[in-house]
Amino acid sequence: MDLKIESKEVNGIGIIILEGEVDVYTAPKLKSRLIDLVDEGKYDIIIDLQKVEFMDSSGLGVLVGGLKRVKSHQGSIALVCTQENILKIFRITGLVKVFPIYTTEEEAINALKGS
């Protein structure tokens, strides 16, 4: 399975929408897109995981690396996810304390605009 990445901008916030699997083979594609957004000056980023079917440690590593990158510019990364199988990974790894996770894109946008 491949990873489909779409991106858009809403109110200056970069939004990445993922669909498919984030694993050792596809994580570099996500990393590249995150770096591109930061290089474009987008330091507040929302990553929509609603259509992600699987994520391994490579994907988590890319998210943490992206967070470090945006934090160096006083930015943040918020996630959108309601899928229990993906949320379970974030709970097990303790990353629920690192990434704010919202149920909708609108909720994440409002939270980032308020920060």
Coordinates of C-alpha atoms in Angstrom, one line a residue:
M1 CA 0.0 0.0 0.0
D2 CA 1.2 3.4 -0.8
L3 CA 0.9 6.7 1.0
K4 CA -1.1 9.5 -0.6
I5 CA -0.3 13.0 0.6
E6 CA -2.4 16.0 0.0
S7 CA -1.7 19.4 1.4
K8 CA -3.5 22.7 1.7
E9 CA -3.4 25.9 3.6
V10 CA -6.1 27.4 5.8
N11 CA -5.6 30.7 7.6
G12 CA -1.8 30.3 7.3
I13 CA -1.9 26.8 8.8
G14 CA -0.4 24.1 6.7
I15 CA -2.6 21.0 6.5
I16 CA -1.3 17.6 5.4
I17 CA -3.9 14.9 4.7
L18 CA -2.6 11.4 4.6
E19 CA -4.2 8.3 3.1
G20 CA -2.8 4.8 3.2
E21 CA 0.1 3.4 5.2
V22 CA 2.9 5.3 6.9
D23 CA 5.8 2.8 7.3
V24 CA 9.5 2.5 6.6
Y25 CA 8.9 2.7 2.9
T26 CA 6.5 5.7 2.8
A27 CA 7.7 7.7 5.9
P28 CA 10.4 9.5 3.8
K29 CA 7.7 10.9 1.6
L30 CA 5.9 12.4 4.6
K31 CA 9.2 13.7 6.0
S32 CA 10.0 15.4 2.7
R33 CA 6.5 17.1 2.7
L34 CA 7.0 18.3 6.3
I35 CA 10.4 19.8 5.5
D36 CA 8.9 21.5 2.4
L37 CA 6.2 23.1 4.5
V38 CA 8.7 24.4 7.1
D39 CA 10.9 25.7 4.3
E40 CA 7.8 27.5 3.0
G41 CA 7.4 29.2 6.4
K42 CA 4.6 27.1 7.7
Y43 CA 5.3 26.4 11.3
D44 CA 1.8 25.5 12.5
I45 CA 0.9 22.3 10.8
I46 CA -2.1 19.9 11.1
I47 CA -1.7 16.4 10.0
D48 CA -4.9 14.6 9.2
L49 CA -4.6 10.9 10.0
Q50 CA -8.2 10.0 9.4
K51 CA -7.5 7.9 6.3
V52 CA -4.3 6.3 7.6
E53 CA -4.7 2.5 7.9
F54 CA -1.4 1.7 9.4
M55 CA 1.5 3.6 11.0
D56 CA 4.8 2.1 12.4
S57 CA 7.7 3.6 14.3
S58 CA 9.1 5.1 11.2
G59 CA 6.0 7.3 10.8
L60 CA 6.0 8.2 14.5
G61 CA 9.7 9.2 14.1
V62 CA 8.9 11.5 11.2
L63 CA 6.1 13.1 13.2
V64 CA 8.5 13.7 16.2
G65 CA 11.2 15.0 13.9
G66 CA 8.7 17.3 12.3
L67 CA 7.6 18.6 15.7
K68 CA 11.2 19.3 16.6
R69 CA 11.6 21.2 13.4
V70 CA 8.5 23.4 13.8
K71 CA 9.2 24.0 17.6
S72 CA 12.5 25.6 16.7
H73 CA 10.4 28.2 14.9
Q74 CA 7.9 28.4 17.8
G75 CA 5.4 26.4 15.8
S76 CA 3.4 23.3 16.6
I77 CA 1.9 20.2 15.0
A78 CA -1.6 19.0 15.8
L79 CA -3.1 15.7 14.7
V80 CA -6.6 14.9 13.5
C81 CA -7.5 11.3 14.2
T82 CA -10.5 9.3 15.4
Q83 CA -9.3 5.8 14.3
E84 CA -8.9 3.6 17.3
N85 CA -6.1 1.5 15.8
I86 CA -4.0 4.6 15.2
L87 CA -4.9 6.3 18.5
K88 CA -3.8 3.2 20.3
I89 CA -0.3 3.6 18.9
F90 CA -0.1 7.1 20.2
R91 CA -1.4 6.1 23.7
I92 CA 1.0 3.1 24.0
T93 CA 4.0 5.3 23.0
G94 CA 3.0 8.2 25.2
L95 CA 2.8 10.5 22.2
V96 CA -0.7 11.6 23.2
K97 CA 1.2 13.8 25.7
V98 CA 3.3 15.3 22.9
F99 CA 0.8 15.8 20.1
P100 CA -2.6 17.4 20.6
I101 CA -5.1 15.2 18.9
Y102 CA -8.4 16.5 17.6
T103 CA -11.4 14.8 16.1
T104 CA -11.9 17.3 13.3
E105 CA -9.8 19.5 11.1
E106 CA -11.9 22.5 12.2
E107 CA -11.3 21.8 15.9
A108 CA -7.5 21.6 15.2
I109 CA -7.5 24.8 13.2
N110 CA -9.4 26.7 16.0
A111 CA -6.9 25.3 18.6
L112 CA -3.9 26.4 16.6
K113 CA -5.3 29.8 15.9
G114 CA -5.8 30.3 19.6
S115 CA -2.2 29.3 20.5

